[in-house]
Each structure stands twice: as structure tokens, then as C-alpha cells.
Amino acid sequence: MAAKKTRKSTSTPSPTRPARPSAAASVPAPAPVVPAWHVAPDETKAWRRLTTLARKGRSMDLRKAFAADRTRGTRFAVESLGIHLDYSKNLVDAATMDALFALASECGVARHAKAMFRGEAINTTENRAVLHVALRAPKDAVIKVDGCNVVPDVHEVLERMERFANAVRGGKWRGHTGKRIRTVVNIGIGGSDLGPVMAYEALKDFTRDSAGRSIECRYISNIDGEDFHEKTHDLDPEETLFVVSSKTFTTIETMTNAQTARTWALRKLKDPAAVAKHFVAVSTNAAEVSKFGIDTANMFGFWDWVGGRYSMDSAIGLSTMVAIGPDGFRELLGGFRDMDEHFRTAPPKKNLPYLLALIGIWNRDFLGCETVAVLPYCQYLHRLSAYLQQLEMESNGKRVQLDGTPCRWQTSPVIWGEPGTNGQHAFYQMIHQGTSPVPCDLIAFAQPLHEIGEHQDILLANFLAQSEALAFGKTPAEVRAEGTPEWLVPHRTFPGNRPTSTLLCEKLSPRMLGRLIALYEHKAFVQGSIWRVNSFDQWGVELGKVLAKRIIPELSGKAPSKAAHDSSTNALIARYRAWRGR
Ligand code: F6P
């Protein structure tokens, strides 16, 4: 893998950082300087305007808005790359949208995006560039980090991945005893799991090769041993290949699962030399990979400028590539690239990521919505909301600004969701009639992959009916007109004016999936940029990891339980030990 070239610091110094020592270096880097153009949102004129507009927005009546403007459904909609985004059923009018575009402009989103695409270290707390866009750049592109073009390294790894994926798919790469690999098990967590598993589920229909064969992929993430058991109990080690995926190669869940996998495999294969045929690694940390016992010849690298939650199109996508084949993976990358270009070049008014982001800011900061439901009307996307939870909440779930001062505004909402129509029979009740408005992204594909009876029309009718019902509701008068007894009227009334954004896409494919995921990546970017947080670190996950390490020996009985915690944690540890006979 990677960097043969000496990375000299020849690039123009980033406006966001004064120096380049790593965050891990012993001498701490000086605090980054937030450039003057990166204005705090509440210091903009647009924010003040939006605060005034919010009063109107909160009482907006979508029935009246649609009646007053017969073109609203097409005026508040854009279409690009086979994605039709209709945001007309949000509580916005032209003045609101103008103020939102002005907000993005005053907050310097476009300059910030340019800094990202140029490879500047916009991840200031870790002093790193943020270059997931380089992962899908064409071979002849030039994207520099510290003066060194990273694109050749990206393609070198991609080509190695392709050779590997072809060998596994074609049966050239065999297990230690000469058997064909039938199952690939990815071991990883967070960004080293959620993207690959989401993509595998989404693209299952694209996994067969020309002979109709496909390699099954499974994903072990949880430290819960039950996950390991369930994913392996019916597998034959001779036909199983593990991909140990971890950016850092130090994550306790992944390392524990990988050790367990080695023990599991060697129980049958006996010979430690078998590890070379049944384990490959994906990581940025060659030293740890080697320490673990995986030959770095079987390692696929990536770089510190790829965040975990932005890594599904790096080597972390190795299982995706084995599943859908190198051509499919190239299509997926092509989709990401299409959206990068769109994001870079389309004016904000026609720009899908900008629009989704700005509508989200409006709902979160001005209408006070605390959650967003992502509701794909496509079973293949059943892991999408789990994937987006990490993408958006780990990126923008921050409480301080880039300069460390507290945010005076709300940042990431809770992201959640399930595929329609399943969700309709579970939690939509609350979305229609609950006390907290939940903005929804409804996503569907016009063309099904499998035309089966009337299914697609029924599915899409539900998709459309929900946004209609959420927007326009049902008035008490309409309920009464149906002969409903008066006491039942409030129960059967739908207030309406529940905001939804509708994404109607042409057809699911690797390319379309790439476009959709990049759309949400850039949405998170625009929001983080406006909220003026660092969307690319995740310090908030560290404390729990440290405390868990301290508690492990106390649970196992290796360390005495010294009543070292608070009374609640002490009592729970004591109860656990008692029930475990320790
Ligand atoms: O703990 C959070 C996190 O660091 C995520 O950001 C990351 O995607 C995940 O853990 C897994 O990390 P790694 O790929 O280094 O094992």
C-alpha cells in the first residue's frame, strides 16, 4: 500500500490551522484559528431573519400554501442524477428558503467545502485533512495532502482490492485446505461495519457473477459473543475468510472478535499458517496489523484523512467489492463521484445536499424538531437509517464550536427510522398525531428490481399517501362529515403540517446507492459547517471506552471490586459478580 513519496509540507498553509504536527504528538499543537469567513450562524443577518420567519413557519398551513400556489409542488423541488427531491411539504416559503441560502453563504459553507476538496486540515482537533472525496476521484485527478498527490495511492489500493476480490469470487483464492471460499465475514464496528453491511444489504441483488454464483457476506460487530456465535455457528472454517476491518486496529470489540475468529478457525484448521489464507486486514495501522499476526501483504490500507463513518468506499468496502464484484464497486464509486461533482458545482438552490441540509437546519434550529426519521420505501435499504445515525450523529452531535466555545444553537437531531411500510404499522401513529413533530425523509425508487404483481404500485402509493397525510391531515370538519360521533372527532383528527422531504429516485443500483450516500455525506458537511462544529472528530465516544477498560477486570474477578465507583455502578458490579458466581 501507500505512500512511497516523501510527504513534504509544501502546500499553502490551511486557513484553519497554523501548524502540521499530529494531534497525537507529544507537544500539543497550538489551538487552531477559525478563519474570519467561518462565521457563527447566530452572528449572521440570515439567522436573525430566520428567527423572525420561524414564528410564521411554526403556524404555517400547508393546505393554504398549496392552494395559494398551484406550482408549489414543482417550485420547491429539484431533480438531478436520477433523484427527484420534493421539499414542498416542509414548512417553508420562498422567503425562508432565501434566508436559508443566505445563511449558508454568510457561514462560508462554499469556502469550507473548497478547503475540504483541496485537502486542507479541516479536521482541526486531529489536525487532519478530510478527503473521503479522494476515494472516488478519477485516476488522473490531483488531490494533495501536504503537497503530495494522494490519488495514485487510492488507485493502487483499489487495484489490489480488485485482484483480491476477483480471486475470491473466481475461486483462485482458496482456503488452507484448498476449498473455495463461500463466506466472507467482515469483523468491524461503527464505520468499519455500518457502511459495508448497509451496502451489502442494499446491493444483494447485484451479488451474482456471470455463472450465477455469489459469495455470502456476514458482519460481526458487537462485542456480545452471541453475535459471533450466530454469525459463525453454521460456517465451515475451511470455506470462510475473515476481513478484519478497523481503521485504528485497536478497537476492543474488533480485536476481541478477531482473536476469537482466529481461535475458531484454527480449532479446525490446526496449522497457524492457515491464518494467511483465512484472514485479511483493512486498516491504516500496519504495525498493529502485523502485531495481530496478519501478514501486511494481506492488508489493504487507507489513510488518516478518511474518517471511519466516511470510509465505506475505501478499502473498508472490501467485503462490498467481493460481494458485488469490482465492476459493481466502480459503479458505486462513480455514484459517489457524480454527487461530489454535483455538490461542488450546482448552485445552492439546485444543490441536493444543500437543500436537504438547509431544510434540516430550519426544522432543527427554528422549528425545534429534535429528531428526523429516515423512511426508505425499499426493503433493500433496511440498514440505511442505522448507517445515517453514525454519519450524522457522530459527525454533528457536538456541543462546542470549532474554537471550543459552546454552541448557542442546536446541532444534530436524533436520526432514526425503518423501512416503509413496516414503520407505518409501528410508529407512524406518533408521527401523525403525537405531540412532537418528526420531520421525515421518505425515500423510494420508481423502478423495482423485481416486478412482482402489484407490489410496487401498492408500495409507492403508500409512500405518496404518507407524505400527503402528514402534510394535509384531516380536519375535524372532514371527520364530522363522515358521520363520526362528536366524542370521537378529536381522536380521528390529523393535524397535518408535519414536514416531509420526498426523495423519489429512478432505480436502485450501485451507482444510485453511491449518489444517495454521498448526498447524505455532503448534507452532514453543510450542516456541520453552518453549526460551526468539527464534523470529523468523535471525542464523545472516548470516555466510555476508558471506563469500560477499567471495569473489565472488576467484572471478571481479576481485580477486586474495590467499590471504586459511584454507589449505582458499585451495586450493579456486585450484582453482576454475584449472578456470575464471582
Ligand atoms: O468509537 C467510535 C469509532 O471510533 C468510530 O468513529 C469508528 O467508525 C469506530 O469507532 C471503529 O473504529 P475502527 O475502525 O478504528 O475500529
Short mmCIF file of N, CA, C and O in Angstrom, two decimals, residues 125-196:
data_model
loop_
_atom_site.label_atom_id
_atom_site.label_comp_id
_atom_site.label_asym_id
_atom_site.label_seq_id
_atom_site.Cartn_x
_atom_site.Cartn_y
_atom_site.Cartn_z
N THR A 125 -9.28 19.35 15.28
CA THR A 125 -8.88 18.78 16.58
C THR A 125 -7.96 17.57 16.42
O THR A 125 -7.34 17.14 17.38
N GLU A 126 -7.92 17.01 15.22
CA GLU A 126 -6.98 15.91 14.97
C GLU A 126 -5.93 16.32 13.94
O GLU A 126 -5.11 15.50 13.54
N ASN A 127 -6.02 17.58 13.52
CA ASN A 127 -5.07 18.14 12.56
C ASN A 127 -4.94 17.26 11.31
O ASN A 127 -3.85 16.86 10.91
N ARG A 128 -6.10 16.95 10.73
CA ARG A 128 -6.12 16.06 9.57
C ARG A 128 -6.94 16.65 8.43
O ARG A 128 -7.95 17.32 8.68
N ALA A 129 -6.53 16.29 7.23
CA ALA A 129 -7.37 16.59 6.07
C ALA A 129 -8.60 15.69 6.12
O ALA A 129 -8.63 14.67 6.83
N VAL A 130 -9.62 16.05 5.36
CA VAL A 130 -10.86 15.28 5.30
C VAL A 130 -11.10 15.00 3.82
O VAL A 130 -11.60 15.85 3.10
N LEU A 131 -10.68 13.82 3.38
CA LEU A 131 -10.64 13.64 1.92
C LEU A 131 -11.36 12.38 1.44
O LEU A 131 -10.89 11.72 0.51
N HIS A 132 -12.51 12.08 2.05
CA HIS A 132 -13.22 10.91 1.51
C HIS A 132 -13.52 11.12 0.03
O HIS A 132 -13.67 10.17 -0.71
N VAL A 133 -13.59 12.39 -0.41
CA VAL A 133 -13.85 12.62 -1.84
C VAL A 133 -12.70 12.11 -2.71
O VAL A 133 -12.91 11.79 -3.88
N ALA A 134 -11.50 11.99 -2.14
CA ALA A 134 -10.38 11.47 -2.93
C ALA A 134 -10.54 9.97 -3.20
O ALA A 134 -9.94 9.43 -4.14
N LEU A 135 -11.36 9.31 -2.39
CA LEU A 135 -11.51 7.85 -2.54
C LEU A 135 -12.21 7.50 -3.85
O LEU A 135 -12.15 6.37 -4.30
N ARG A 136 -12.94 8.45 -4.38
CA ARG A 136 -13.66 8.17 -5.64
C ARG A 136 -13.20 9.08 -6.75
O ARG A 136 -13.89 9.25 -7.76
N ALA A 137 -12.07 9.73 -6.56
CA ALA A 137 -11.57 10.62 -7.61
C ALA A 137 -11.05 9.80 -8.78
O ALA A 137 -10.52 8.70 -8.60
N PRO A 138 -11.20 10.30 -10.01
CA PRO A 138 -10.65 9.56 -11.16
C PRO A 138 -9.13 9.51 -11.08
O PRO A 138 -8.50 10.33 -10.40
N LYS A 139 -8.60 8.53 -11.80
CA LYS A 139 -7.16 8.24 -11.71
C LYS A 139 -6.29 9.46 -12.02
O LYS A 139 -5.20 9.62 -11.47
N ASP A 140 -6.78 10.31 -12.93
CA ASP A 140 -5.93 11.43 -13.34
C ASP A 140 -6.14 12.68 -12.48
O ASP A 140 -5.55 13.72 -12.74
N ALA A 141 -6.95 12.57 -11.43
CA ALA A 141 -7.17 13.74 -10.57
C ALA A 141 -5.93 13.97 -9.71
O ALA A 141 -5.13 13.06 -9.48
N VAL A 142 -5.78 15.21 -9.28
CA VAL A 142 -4.67 15.54 -8.38
C VAL A 142 -5.27 16.15 -7.12
O VAL A 142 -5.89 17.21 -7.16
N ILE A 143 -5.13 15.45 -6.02
CA ILE A 143 -5.61 15.98 -4.73
C ILE A 143 -4.45 15.82 -3.76
O ILE A 143 -3.96 14.71 -3.54
N LYS A 144 -4.00 16.93 -3.22
CA LYS A 144 -2.76 16.88 -2.44
C LYS A 144 -3.00 16.99 -0.95
O LYS A 144 -3.82 17.78 -0.50
N VAL A 145 -2.27 16.18 -0.21
CA VAL A 145 -2.18 16.35 1.24
C VAL A 145 -0.72 16.64 1.53
O VAL A 145 0.16 15.85 1.14
N ASP A 146 -0.46 17.74 2.15
CA ASP A 146 0.92 18.16 2.43
C ASP A 146 1.78 18.11 1.18
O ASP A 146 2.92 17.61 1.19
N GLY A 147 1.21 18.56 0.09
CA GLY A 147 1.98 18.68 -1.15
C GLY A 147 2.11 17.40 -1.94
O GLY A 147 2.76 17.38 -2.99
N CYS A 148 1.50 16.34 -1.47
CA CYS A 148 1.68 15.05 -2.16
C CYS A 148 0.35 14.54 -2.70
O CYS A 148 -0.65 14.48 -1.95
N ASN A 149 0.31 14.20 -3.97
CA ASN A 149 -0.93 13.73 -4.59
C ASN A 149 -1.32 12.37 -4.01
O ASN A 149 -0.55 11.41 -4.10
N VAL A 150 -2.52 12.28 -3.45
CA VAL A 150 -2.93 11.02 -2.81
C VAL A 150 -3.68 10.09 -3.77
O VAL A 150 -3.88 8.92 -3.46
N VAL A 151 -4.06 10.61 -4.94
CA VAL A 151 -4.92 9.81 -5.83
C VAL A 151 -4.23 8.53 -6.34
O VAL A 151 -4.86 7.46 -6.36
N PRO A 152 -2.93 8.58 -6.70
CA PRO A 152 -2.29 7.33 -7.12
C PRO A 152 -2.33 6.25 -6.03
O PRO A 152 -2.53 5.07 -6.33
N ASP A 153 -2.16 6.66 -4.78
CA ASP A 153 -2.23 5.68 -3.68
C ASP A 153 -3.62 5.05 -3.60
O ASP A 153 -3.77 3.84 -3.40
N VAL A 154 -4.64 5.89 -3.78
CA VAL A 154 -6.02 5.40 -3.73
C VAL A 154 -6.22 4.33 -4.80
O VAL A 154 -6.77 3.25 -4.55
N HIS A 155 -5.74 4.61 -6.01
CA HIS A 155 -5.96 3.66 -7.12
C HIS A 155 -5.11 2.42 -6.98
O HIS A 155 -5.53 1.33 -7.39
N GLU A 156 -3.96 2.57 -6.38
CA GLU A 156 -3.11 1.40 -6.15
C GLU A 156 -3.85 0.41 -5.22
O GLU A 156 -3.91 -0.80 -5.49
N VAL A 157 -4.44 0.96 -4.15
CA VAL A 157 -5.18 0.08 -3.23
C VAL A 157 -6.41 -0.51 -3.92
O VAL A 157 -6.69 -1.70 -3.79
N LEU A 158 -7.10 0.34 -4.70
CA LEU A 158 -8.29 -0.15 -5.41
C LEU A 158 -7.93 -1.32 -6.32
O LEU A 158 -8.65 -2.33 -6.40
N GLU A 159 -6.81 -1.20 -7.01
CA GLU A 159 -6.41 -2.28 -7.93
C GLU A 159 -6.06 -3.55 -7.17
O GLU A 159 -6.41 -4.66 -7.60
N ARG A 160 -5.42 -3.39 -6.02
CA ARG A 160 -5.13 -4.59 -5.19
C ARG A 160 -6.42 -5.23 -4.71
O ARG A 160 -6.57 -6.45 -4.69
N MET A 161 -7.35 -4.37 -4.31
CA MET A 161 -8.65 -4.89 -3.86
C MET A 161 -9.32 -5.67 -5.00
O MET A 161 -9.91 -6.72 -4.79
N GLU A 162 -9.21 -5.13 -6.20
CA GLU A 162 -9.86 -5.78 -7.36
C GLU A 162 -9.25 -7.16 -7.61
O GLU A 162 -9.97 -8.12 -7.85
N ARG A 163 -7.93 -7.22 -7.55
CA ARG A 163 -7.28 -8.52 -7.79
C ARG A 163 -7.74 -9.52 -6.73
O ARG A 163 -8.05 -10.68 -7.03
N PHE A 164 -7.80 -9.05 -5.51
CA PHE A 164 -8.21 -9.92 -4.40
C PHE A 164 -9.67 -10.35 -4.58
O PHE A 164 -9.99 -11.55 -4.49
N ALA A 165 -10.53 -9.39 -4.85
CA ALA A 165 -11.97 -9.70 -4.98
C ALA A 165 -12.19 -10.69 -6.13
O ALA A 165 -12.96 -11.65 -6.00
N ASN A 166 -11.50 -10.46 -7.24
CA ASN A 166 -11.64 -11.39 -8.37
C ASN A 166 -11.15 -12.78 -8.01
O ASN A 166 -11.76 -13.78 -8.38
N ALA A 167 -10.05 -12.84 -7.28
CA ALA A 167 -9.50 -14.15 -6.90
C ALA A 167 -10.48 -14.89 -5.99
O ALA A 167 -10.70 -16.10 -6.16
N VAL A 168 -11.07 -14.18 -5.05
CA VAL A 168 -12.01 -14.85 -4.13
C VAL A 168 -13.26 -15.27 -4.89
O VAL A 168 -13.73 -16.41 -4.80
N ARG A 169 -13.79 -14.35 -5.69
CA ARG A 169 -15.03 -14.64 -6.43
C ARG A 169 -14.81 -15.76 -7.45
O ARG A 169 -15.68 -16.61 -7.65
N GLY A 170 -13.64 -15.74 -8.08
CA GLY A 170 -13.39 -16.72 -9.14
C GLY A 170 -12.85 -18.05 -8.62
O GLY A 170 -12.61 -18.97 -9.40
N GLY A 171 -12.62 -18.13 -7.32
CA GLY A 171 -12.16 -19.40 -6.75
C GLY A 171 -10.66 -19.61 -6.83
O GLY A 171 -10.17 -20.71 -6.54
N LYS A 172 -9.92 -18.56 -7.22
CA LYS A 172 -8.45 -18.71 -7.25
C LYS A 172 -7.87 -18.63 -5.85
O LYS A 172 -6.91 -19.29 -5.51
N TRP A 173 -8.44 -17.72 -5.08
CA TRP A 173 -8.03 -17.62 -3.67
C TRP A 173 -8.77 -18.71 -2.92
O TRP A 173 -9.98 -18.68 -2.83
N ARG A 174 -8.04 -19.67 -2.44
CA ARG A 174 -8.69 -20.79 -1.76
C ARG A 174 -8.26 -20.83 -0.31
O ARG A 174 -7.25 -20.24 0.07
N GLY A 175 -9.01 -21.56 0.48
CA GLY A 175 -8.67 -21.73 1.88
C GLY A 175 -7.44 -22.63 2.02
O GLY A 175 -6.93 -23.19 1.04
N HIS A 176 -6.99 -22.78 3.27
CA HIS A 176 -5.76 -23.52 3.56
C HIS A 176 -5.83 -24.97 3.09
O HIS A 176 -4.83 -25.56 2.70
N THR A 177 -7.02 -25.53 3.09
CA THR A 177 -7.15 -26.93 2.69
C THR A 177 -7.57 -27.06 1.22
O THR A 177 -7.97 -28.13 0.77
N GLY A 178 -7.52 -25.93 0.51
CA GLY A 178 -7.79 -25.97 -0.93
C GLY A 178 -9.25 -25.79 -1.31
O GLY A 178 -9.61 -25.84 -2.49
N LYS A 179 -10.08 -25.54 -0.31
CA LYS A 179 -11.51 -25.37 -0.65
C LYS A 179 -11.80 -23.92 -1.04
O LYS A 179 -11.13 -23.00 -0.59
N ARG A 180 -12.80 -23.77 -1.87
CA ARG A 180 -13.26 -22.44 -2.28
C ARG A 180 -13.83 -21.66 -1.10
O ARG A 180 -14.42 -22.26 -0.21
N ILE A 181 -13.64 -20.37 -1.13
CA ILE A 181 -14.24 -19.53 -0.08
C ILE A 181 -15.72 -19.31 -0.40
O ILE A 181 -16.06 -18.88 -1.50
N ARG A 182 -16.56 -19.67 0.55
CA ARG A 182 -18.01 -19.49 0.32
C ARG A 182 -18.56 -18.29 1.11
O ARG A 182 -19.56 -17.70 0.71
N THR A 183 -17.91 -17.98 2.23
CA THR A 183 -18.44 -16.89 3.07
C THR A 183 -17.32 -15.95 3.48
O THR A 183 -16.25 -16.40 3.91
N VAL A 184 -17.59 -14.68 3.33
CA VAL A 184 -16.66 -13.66 3.82
C VAL A 184 -17.31 -13.03 5.05
O VAL A 184 -18.46 -12.62 5.02
N VAL A 185 -16.55 -13.02 6.15
CA VAL A 185 -17.08 -12.43 7.38
C VAL A 185 -16.27 -11.18 7.69
O VAL A 185 -15.07 -11.25 7.94
N ASN A 186 -16.95 -10.04 7.63
CA ASN A 186 -16.28 -8.79 7.98
C ASN A 186 -16.40 -8.60 9.50
O ASN A 186 -17.49 -8.68 10.06
N ILE A 187 -15.25 -8.37 10.12
CA ILE A 187 -15.26 -8.06 11.55
C ILE A 187 -14.87 -6.60 11.70
O ILE A 187 -13.77 -6.20 11.32
N GLY A 188 -15.78 -5.81 12.19
CA GLY A 188 -15.52 -4.37 12.35
C GLY A 188 -16.70 -3.77 13.08
O GLY A 188 -17.73 -4.42 13.29
N ILE A 189 -16.56 -2.53 13.46
CA ILE A 189 -17.67 -1.87 14.18
C ILE A 189 -17.72 -0.40 13.78
O ILE A 189 -16.73 0.14 13.29
N GLY A 190 -18.86 0.21 14.00
CA GLY A 190 -19.01 1.63 13.64
C GLY A 190 -18.81 1.79 12.14
O GLY A 190 -19.37 1.06 11.33
N GLY A 191 -17.94 2.73 11.79
CA GLY A 191 -17.70 2.99 10.38
C GLY A 191 -17.06 1.81 9.65
O GLY A 191 -17.08 1.75 8.42
N SER A 192 -16.51 0.87 10.39
CA SER A 192 -15.91 -0.29 9.75
C SER A 192 -16.90 -1.43 9.62
O SER A 192 -16.53 -2.58 9.30
N ASP A 193 -18.16 -1.13 9.88
CA ASP A 193 -19.22 -2.14 9.77
C ASP A 193 -20.48 -1.56 9.10
O ASP A 193 -21.03 -2.16 8.18
N LEU A 194 -20.92 -0.41 9.59
CA LEU A 194 -22.25 0.07 9.19
C LEU A 194 -22.39 0.32 7.69
O LEU A 194 -23.42 0.00 7.09
N GLY A 195 -21.34 0.91 7.09
CA GLY A 195 -21.38 1.16 5.65
C GLY A 195 -21.38 -0.15 4.87
O GLY A 195 -22.26 -0.40 4.03
N PRO A 196 -20.37 -1.03 5.15
CA PRO A 196 -20.35 -2.31 4.42
C PRO A 196 -21.63 -3.12 4.58
O PRO A 196 -22.14 -3.67 3.61
#
